[in-house]
Amino acid sequence: MTDVVWAVGLALLVAAVLAVVRRRAPVVFWWLVGYPAVTLRVLATYRATMDACGLTVPASAMRQATARMVGRQAAPVPPRRSLPLPTGSGLVMRLRMAAGQAPEDFAASADRLRHAWGAHAVHVRPTKPGRLELRLVGWDVLADVRPARRWLRTEPLSLPLALREDGHWHVRDFRTVPHELILGATQSGKSVYLRNLLCGLARQPVALVGIDCKWGVELAPFAPRLSALADTPDRANDLLDVLVEEMEARFRLIGMTGGAGPDAVLTSDVWGLPEKARPVPVVVVVDEIAELFLAANKEDEKRRDAMVTKLIRLAQLGRAAGIYLEVCGQRFGAELGKGATMLRAQLTGRICHRVNDETSANMALGDIAPEAALAATSIPAERPGVAVVGDSSGGWSRVRSPHLTLDDAAAVCRDTSGLIPELPRLDAFRPVVAPEPAGPPSAAPVTPTTRPVTE
C-alpha cells in the first residue's frame, strides 16, 4: 500500500511540475513532452489522416496489379513525407505532392489536420513545384512574445519586430519594403510596435525624422536620437520641403558619381555608390497622420494638399535616395484629402492592429487580401499588440510584437544619441533636449522643444 501511495504521489508531483513548465516555459515543455507525443501521433495516423482529409490519390497501376495478385485491394497513396523535424515552436514536415494535387488542397484541410494531430495550428507553405512544407505549431506562440535573439539582426535596415503565428519572425526590411502603413486604435499595441521599430533603428547609423502633430507628445521621449522633429502642421510642412530638397540633392549625387570617370559603376540608387560617398539612410516616422491633415479652412486645405503631394513624392522616389516612410495612424481614409489613395498605394508594407471601423481595415489590407481585413476586425481588445501584417504579394499573417515600455525605449534613444548622423539640412529641426540633472532623477519628465526654422 505504501508503494502505491508513493507512486501516486510521485505521479501527481510530476504532473504538477509539467503543468507549471507548460505555463512558464512552453518551449521546454514542447521539447520534453509535446514534440515526442505529436510526432508519434503523426507517424501512427499519417496515412489514415491524409485519407480522411481527401489528400490521397489512387494507387498506381503497378501497385493495383500487385495487390490483385495477392488478393488484396490497393490502398490510396498519401503524399511522400520527410521525418517530422522539431523547431522552436513545433515541428515541420516536407511533403512531395502527387500528380493532380495543389498546395491549396492542403491549405483547405489545415484545420482538420490540426484537430487530427492535436496541434495548435497547421501552416502550409509551398517551397518549390511539387513540394510543400507542413509546419505544426505546438502552442499559442503569440500569448507571450519575447524579444528576438540578437543573431537575427544581421542586415542593415532589417529588424525582427514581431513574431508570426507560425513561429517565424516578421522582419521589417526597408531595402525590400521601403515604406509602410501602420494602423491601430488606441491601446491596440501600435505604439509598442513603433517603439520596437525606433529602438532597432536607433542602434544603427540611420537618421531618424519624426513628424508628430500632437505637439510631439508621442515622439518626444525619443527626441535624444531624432535628427529632426516637427510638432505642428506648419513645422511639418517646412520639414517636408527640406526632405524633398535632401532627396533631390541625393539624386544629383547619384548622377554625378555614376558618370564620373571611365571606371565608374553606373547605379540608380544610393546603395550602388561607394561606401565613403554614400549618404546615410533617413527614416521618416509620421505619427497620427490624421492630425497632420486636419483642415478647418481653405488655408489648411491648401497646406494639406501640399503635404500630401510632398509625401507622395517621397514615397515614389525616396527609396532610391535612401529615404523611407513609416506612416502611422488610428485610421486612414479618403477624408484625408486628395492623393490619400495614391499615397496608400506607395506604402507597400501594411500592418493593421485592432481598429475601430471596418473601413480602416479595408484601407490597410483590402487591396492585399479581403480575408486579411476580416482577420484584422476580429482581433480581441484583450490582446493588445496582435496585428495582421500583409505585403504586396498578397500574403498575410497574424503577428504580435514583444512588449517594450516607454521608459526602456526612451533609455535606448538616450544611450544611442551619439549615433545621430550629420545632416546640415535638418539642423534647424533638431529637437533640443534639456540635459539630465546630476542629482537624483525628478518625477516630472523633461519635454523636448524644437528650434525655430529661422535658427
PDB file of N, CA, C and O in Angstrom, residues 194 208-220 226 228-241 243 283-289 291-293 307 310-311 314 325-328 429:
ATOM      1  N   LEU A 194       5.792  50.580 -32.753  1.00  0.00           N
ATOM      2  CA  LEU A 194       6.605  51.724 -33.162  1.00  0.00           C
ATOM      3  C   LEU A 194       7.834  51.877 -32.264  1.00  0.00           C
ATOM      4  O   LEU A 194       8.915  52.241 -32.734  1.00  0.00           O
ATOM      5  N   LEU A 208      16.907  59.536 -38.023  1.00  0.00           N
ATOM      6  CA  LEU A 208      15.501  59.378 -37.677  1.00  0.00           C
ATOM      7  C   LEU A 208      14.826  60.740 -37.675  1.00  0.00           C
ATOM      8  O   LEU A 208      15.288  61.663 -36.999  1.00  0.00           O
ATOM      9  N   VAL A 209      13.738  60.862 -38.409  1.00  0.00           N
ATOM     10  CA  VAL A 209      12.984  62.109 -38.525  1.00  0.00           C
ATOM     11  C   VAL A 209      11.567  61.841 -38.050  1.00  0.00           C
ATOM     12  O   VAL A 209      10.919  60.879 -38.498  1.00  0.00           O
ATOM     13  N   GLY A 210      11.083  62.660 -37.140  1.00  0.00           N
ATOM     14  CA  GLY A 210       9.745  62.481 -36.594  1.00  0.00           C
ATOM     15  C   GLY A 210       8.817  63.616 -36.953  1.00  0.00           C
ATOM     16  O   GLY A 210       9.210  64.786 -36.924  1.00  0.00           O
ATOM     17  N   ILE A 211       7.584  63.267 -37.309  1.00  0.00           N
ATOM     18  CA  ILE A 211       6.517  64.249 -37.553  1.00  0.00           C
ATOM     19  C   ILE A 211       5.345  63.831 -36.674  1.00  0.00           C
ATOM     20  O   ILE A 211       4.727  62.786 -36.895  1.00  0.00           O
ATOM     21  N   ASP A 212       5.082  64.635 -35.653  1.00  0.00           N
ATOM     22  CA  ASP A 212       4.049  64.316 -34.669  1.00  0.00           C
ATOM     23  C   ASP A 212       3.278  65.590 -34.367  1.00  0.00           C
ATOM     24  O   ASP A 212       3.725  66.439 -33.604  1.00  0.00           O
ATOM     25  N   CYS A 213       2.118  65.724 -34.980  1.00  0.00           N
ATOM     26  CA  CYS A 213       1.349  66.957 -34.858  1.00  0.00           C
ATOM     27  C   CYS A 213       0.469  66.987 -33.614  1.00  0.00           C
ATOM     28  O   CYS A 213      -0.402  67.855 -33.509  1.00  0.00           O
ATOM     29  N   LYS A 214       0.666  66.084 -32.692  1.00  0.00           N
ATOM     30  CA  LYS A 214       0.015  66.193 -31.381  1.00  0.00           C
ATOM     31  C   LYS A 214       0.990  66.856 -30.408  1.00  0.00           C
ATOM     32  O   LYS A 214       1.215  66.380 -29.301  1.00  0.00           O
ATOM     33  N   TRP A 215       1.604  67.936 -30.882  1.00  0.00           N
ATOM     34  CA  TRP A 215       2.572  68.715 -30.105  1.00  0.00           C
ATOM     35  C   TRP A 215       3.748  67.856 -29.634  1.00  0.00           C
ATOM     36  O   TRP A 215       4.379  68.136 -28.625  1.00  0.00           O
ATOM     37  N   GLY A 216       4.017  66.799 -30.393  1.00  0.00           N
ATOM     38  CA  GLY A 216       5.191  65.994 -30.124  1.00  0.00           C
ATOM     39  C   GLY A 216       5.102  65.044 -28.955  1.00  0.00           C
ATOM     40  O   GLY A 216       6.120  64.465 -28.555  1.00  0.00           O
ATOM     41  N   VAL A 217       3.921  64.823 -28.398  1.00  0.00           N
ATOM     42  CA  VAL A 217       3.841  64.023 -27.180  1.00  0.00           C
ATOM     43  C   VAL A 217       4.167  62.543 -27.440  1.00  0.00           C
ATOM     44  O   VAL A 217       4.667  61.845 -26.547  1.00  0.00           O
ATOM     45  N   GLU A 218       3.898  62.045 -28.644  1.00  0.00           N
ATOM     46  CA  GLU A 218       4.154  60.642 -28.926  1.00  0.00           C
ATOM     47  C   GLU A 218       5.634  60.377 -29.180  1.00  0.00           C
ATOM     48  O   GLU A 218       6.175  59.354 -28.754  1.00  0.00           O
ATOM     49  N   LEU A 219       6.295  61.280 -29.890  1.00  0.00           N
ATOM     50  CA  LEU A 219       7.692  61.071 -30.270  1.00  0.00           C
ATOM     51  C   LEU A 219       8.671  61.825 -29.388  1.00  0.00           C
ATOM     52  O   LEU A 219       9.887  61.679 -29.565  1.00  0.00           O
ATOM     53  N   ALA A 220       8.183  62.639 -28.444  1.00  0.00           N
ATOM     54  CA  ALA A 220       9.080  63.406 -27.575  1.00  0.00           C
ATOM     55  C   ALA A 220      10.026  62.526 -26.770  1.00  0.00           C
ATOM     56  O   ALA A 220      11.193  62.885 -26.590  1.00  0.00           O
ATOM     57  N   LEU A 226      16.563  61.668 -32.321  1.00  0.00           N
ATOM     58  CA  LEU A 226      15.973  62.170 -33.554  1.00  0.00           C
ATOM     59  C   LEU A 226      16.857  63.242 -34.182  1.00  0.00           C
ATOM     60  O   LEU A 226      17.370  64.127 -33.489  1.00  0.00           O
ATOM     61  N   ALA A 228      15.501  65.220 -36.485  1.00  0.00           N
ATOM     62  CA  ALA A 228      14.546  66.308 -36.705  1.00  0.00           C
ATOM     63  C   ALA A 228      13.213  65.904 -36.116  1.00  0.00           C
ATOM     64  O   ALA A 228      12.867  64.715 -36.079  1.00  0.00           O
ATOM     65  N   LEU A 229      12.472  66.907 -35.644  1.00  0.00           N
ATOM     66  CA  LEU A 229      11.148  66.671 -35.074  1.00  0.00           C
ATOM     67  C   LEU A 229      10.262  67.866 -35.386  1.00  0.00           C
ATOM     68  O   LEU A 229      10.618  69.007 -35.090  1.00  0.00           O
ATOM     69  N   ALA A 230       9.115  67.603 -36.005  1.00  0.00           N
ATOM     70  CA  ALA A 230       8.110  68.631 -36.283  1.00  0.00           C
ATOM     71  C   ALA A 230       6.868  68.305 -35.480  1.00  0.00           C
ATOM     72  O   ALA A 230       6.352  67.184 -35.558  1.00  0.00           O
ATOM     73  N   ASP A 231       6.383  69.284 -34.692  1.00  0.00           N
ATOM     74  CA  ASP A 231       5.267  69.023 -33.795  1.00  0.00           C
ATOM     75  C   ASP A 231       4.011  69.814 -34.131  1.00  0.00           C
ATOM     76  O   ASP A 231       3.038  69.754 -33.385  1.00  0.00           O
ATOM     77  N   THR A 232       3.991  70.556 -35.229  1.00  0.00           N
ATOM     78  CA  THR A 232       2.809  71.274 -35.693  1.00  0.00           C
ATOM     79  C   THR A 232       2.694  71.106 -37.198  1.00  0.00           C
ATOM     80  O   THR A 232       3.694  70.816 -37.875  1.00  0.00           O
ATOM     81  N   PRO A 233       1.500  71.276 -37.766  1.00  0.00           N
ATOM     82  CA  PRO A 233       1.373  71.144 -39.219  1.00  0.00           C
ATOM     83  C   PRO A 233       2.259  72.113 -39.996  1.00  0.00           C
ATOM     84  O   PRO A 233       2.805  71.750 -41.048  1.00  0.00           O
ATOM     85  N   ASP A 234       2.410  73.338 -39.514  1.00  0.00           N
ATOM     86  CA  ASP A 234       3.268  74.283 -40.223  1.00  0.00           C
ATOM     87  C   ASP A 234       4.716  73.818 -40.221  1.00  0.00           C
ATOM     88  O   ASP A 234       5.413  73.893 -41.249  1.00  0.00           O
ATOM     89  N   ARG A 235       5.199  73.365 -39.070  1.00  0.00           N
ATOM     90  CA  ARG A 235       6.565  72.853 -38.995  1.00  0.00           C
ATOM     91  C   ARG A 235       6.715  71.603 -39.862  1.00  0.00           C
ATOM     92  O   ARG A 235       7.752  71.406 -40.504  1.00  0.00           O
ATOM     93  N   ALA A 236       5.684  70.772 -39.881  1.00  0.00           N
ATOM     94  CA  ALA A 236       5.749  69.568 -40.705  1.00  0.00           C
ATOM     95  C   ALA A 236       5.831  69.925 -42.184  1.00  0.00           C
ATOM     96  O   ALA A 236       6.568  69.287 -42.947  1.00  0.00           O
ATOM     97  N   ASN A 237       5.093  70.940 -42.599  1.00  0.00           N
ATOM     98  CA  ASN A 237       5.147  71.373 -43.993  1.00  0.00           C
ATOM     99  C   ASN A 237       6.546  71.845 -44.357  1.00  0.00           C
ATOM    100  O   ASN A 237       7.080  71.503 -45.423  1.00  0.00           O
ATOM    101  N   ASP A 238       7.171  72.616 -43.464  1.00  0.00           N
ATOM    102  CA  ASP A 238       8.531  73.083 -43.726  1.00  0.00           C
ATOM    103  C   ASP A 238       9.525  71.927 -43.737  1.00  0.00           C
ATOM    104  O   ASP A 238      10.453  71.891 -44.548  1.00  0.00           O
ATOM    105  N   LEU A 239       9.344  70.985 -42.820  1.00  0.00           N
ATOM    106  CA  LEU A 239      10.251  69.840 -42.764  1.00  0.00           C
ATOM    107  C   LEU A 239      10.137  68.979 -44.022  1.00  0.00           C
ATOM    108  O   LEU A 239      11.153  68.472 -44.538  1.00  0.00           O
ATOM    109  N   LEU A 240       8.939  68.805 -44.537  1.00  0.00           N
ATOM    110  CA  LEU A 240       8.775  68.034 -45.768  1.00  0.00           C
ATOM    111  C   LEU A 240       9.455  68.734 -46.944  1.00  0.00           C
ATOM    112  O   LEU A 240      10.013  68.066 -47.831  1.00  0.00           O
ATOM    113  N   ASP A 241       9.423  70.074 -46.965  1.00  0.00           N
ATOM    114  CA  ASP A 241      10.162  70.801 -48.000  1.00  0.00           C
ATOM    115  C   ASP A 241      11.650  70.469 -47.937  1.00  0.00           C
ATOM    116  O   ASP A 241      12.304  70.241 -48.968  1.00  0.00           O
ATOM    117  N   LEU A 243      13.041  67.775 -46.647  1.00  0.00           N
ATOM    118  CA  LEU A 243      13.269  66.384 -47.037  1.00  0.00           C
ATOM    119  C   LEU A 243      13.226  66.213 -48.549  1.00  0.00           C
ATOM    120  O   LEU A 243      14.006  65.432 -49.117  1.00  0.00           O
ATOM    121  N   VAL A 283      14.939  57.646 -42.146  1.00  0.00           N
ATOM    122  CA  VAL A 283      13.627  57.040 -41.899  1.00  0.00           C
ATOM    123  C   VAL A 283      12.724  58.114 -41.311  1.00  0.00           C
ATOM    124  O   VAL A 283      13.023  58.672 -40.255  1.00  0.00           O
ATOM    125  N   VAL A 284      11.634  58.403 -42.021  1.00  0.00           N
ATOM    126  CA  VAL A 284      10.683  59.438 -41.608  1.00  0.00           C
ATOM    127  C   VAL A 284       9.478  58.755 -40.980  1.00  0.00           C
ATOM    128  O   VAL A 284       8.785  57.963 -41.626  1.00  0.00           O
ATOM    129  N   VAL A 285       9.230  59.049 -39.712  1.00  0.00           N
ATOM    130  CA  VAL A 285       8.100  58.478 -38.981  1.00  0.00           C
ATOM    131  C   VAL A 285       7.019  59.549 -38.865  1.00  0.00           C
ATOM    132  O   VAL A 285       7.227  60.579 -38.213  1.00  0.00           O
ATOM    133  N   VAL A 286       5.879  59.311 -39.487  1.00  0.00           N
ATOM    134  CA  VAL A 286       4.735  60.228 -39.430  1.00  0.00           C
ATOM    135  C   VAL A 286       3.714  59.608 -38.488  1.00  0.00           C
ATOM    136  O   VAL A 286       3.069  58.603 -38.816  1.00  0.00           O
ATOM    137  N   ASP A 287       3.587  60.181 -37.293  1.00  0.00           N
ATOM    138  CA  ASP A 287       2.671  59.632 -36.297  1.00  0.00           C
ATOM    139  C   ASP A 287       1.337  60.382 -36.338  1.00  0.00           C
ATOM    140  O   ASP A 287       1.318  61.615 -36.444  1.00  0.00           O
ATOM    141  N   GLU A 288       0.242  59.621 -36.252  1.00  0.00           N
ATOM    142  CA  GLU A 288      -1.118  60.182 -36.288  1.00  0.00           C
ATOM    143  C   GLU A 288      -1.291  61.081 -37.513  1.00  0.00           C
ATOM    144  O   GLU A 288      -1.430  62.296 -37.414  1.00  0.00           O
ATOM    145  N   ILE A 289      -1.307  60.434 -38.664  1.00  0.00           N
ATOM    146  CA  ILE A 289      -1.364  61.182 -39.914  1.00  0.00           C
ATOM    147  C   ILE A 289      -2.664  61.969 -40.038  1.00  0.00           C
ATOM    148  O   ILE A 289      -2.712  63.010 -40.712  1.00  0.00           O
ATOM    149  N   GLU A 291      -4.041  63.771 -37.746  1.00  0.00           N
ATOM    150  CA  GLU A 291      -3.792  65.080 -37.137  1.00  0.00           C
ATOM    151  C   GLU A 291      -3.003  65.984 -38.079  1.00  0.00           C
ATOM    152  O   GLU A 291      -3.181  67.203 -38.083  1.00  0.00           O
ATOM    153  N   LEU A 292      -2.142  65.377 -38.871  1.00  0.00           N
ATOM    154  CA  LEU A 292      -1.346  66.163 -39.813  1.00  0.00           C
ATOM    155  C   LEU A 292      -2.208  66.784 -40.895  1.00  0.00           C
ATOM    156  O   LEU A 292      -1.918  67.873 -41.390  1.00  0.00           O
ATOM    157  N   PHE A 293      -3.297  66.100 -41.273  1.00  0.00           N
ATOM    158  CA  PHE A 293      -4.090  66.539 -42.410  1.00  0.00           C
ATOM    159  C   PHE A 293      -5.421  67.166 -42.020  1.00  0.00           C
ATOM    160  O   PHE A 293      -6.280  67.359 -42.875  1.00  0.00           O
ATOM    161  N   MET A 307       1.146  69.002 -48.470  1.00  0.00           N
ATOM    162  CA  MET A 307       1.871  67.980 -47.713  1.00  0.00           C
ATOM    163  C   MET A 307       1.633  66.593 -48.289  1.00  0.00           C
ATOM    164  O   MET A 307       2.553  65.765 -48.333  1.00  0.00           O
ATOM    165  N   LYS A 310       3.884  66.234 -51.249  1.00  0.00           N
ATOM    166  CA  LYS A 310       5.292  66.002 -50.869  1.00  0.00           C
ATOM    167  C   LYS A 310       5.500  64.582 -50.361  1.00  0.00           C
ATOM    168  O   LYS A 310       6.517  63.953 -50.680  1.00  0.00           O
ATOM    169  N   LEU A 311       4.552  64.075 -49.585  1.00  0.00           N
ATOM    170  CA  LEU A 311       4.687  62.704 -49.111  1.00  0.00           C
ATOM    171  C   LEU A 311       4.632  61.706 -50.269  1.00  0.00           C
ATOM    172  O   LEU A 311       5.353  60.695 -50.265  1.00  0.00           O
ATOM    173  N   LEU A 314       8.016  61.741 -51.901  1.00  0.00           N
ATOM    174  CA  LEU A 314       8.978  60.976 -51.108  1.00  0.00           C
ATOM    175  C   LEU A 314       8.727  59.477 -51.221  1.00  0.00           C
ATOM    176  O   LEU A 314       9.673  58.680 -51.264  1.00  0.00           O
ATOM    177  N   LEU A 325       9.613  55.842 -45.462  1.00  0.00           N
ATOM    178  CA  LEU A 325       8.463  56.379 -44.736  1.00  0.00           C
ATOM    179  C   LEU A 325       7.824  55.311 -43.856  1.00  0.00           C
ATOM    180  O   LEU A 325       7.654  54.162 -44.278  1.00  0.00           O
ATOM    181  N   GLU A 326       7.472  55.718 -42.632  1.00  0.00           N
ATOM    182  CA  GLU A 326       6.637  54.928 -41.736  1.00  0.00           C
ATOM    183  C   GLU A 326       5.453  55.810 -41.355  1.00  0.00           C
ATOM    184  O   GLU A 326       5.591  56.755 -40.588  1.00  0.00           O
ATOM    185  N   VAL A 327       4.295  55.524 -41.914  1.00  0.00           N
ATOM    186  CA  VAL A 327       3.098  56.330 -41.699  1.00  0.00           C
ATOM    187  C   VAL A 327       2.199  55.603 -40.708  1.00  0.00           C
ATOM    188  O   VAL A 327       1.810  54.451 -40.940  1.00  0.00           O
ATOM    189  N   CYS A 328       1.871  56.262 -39.596  1.00  0.00           N
ATOM    190  CA  CYS A 328       1.077  55.650 -38.526  1.00  0.00           C
ATOM    191  C   CYS A 328      -0.203  56.452 -38.323  1.00  0.00           C
ATOM    192  O   CYS A 328      -0.247  57.660 -38.594  1.00  0.00           O
ATOM    193  N   PHE A 429      15.749  71.689 -37.472  1.00  0.00           N
ATOM    194  CA  PHE A 429      14.625  70.963 -36.871  1.00  0.00           C
ATOM    195  C   PHE A 429      15.084  70.012 -35.775  1.00  0.00           C
ATOM    196  O   PHE A 429      14.282  69.225 -35.287  1.00  0.00           O
TER     197      PHE A 429
END
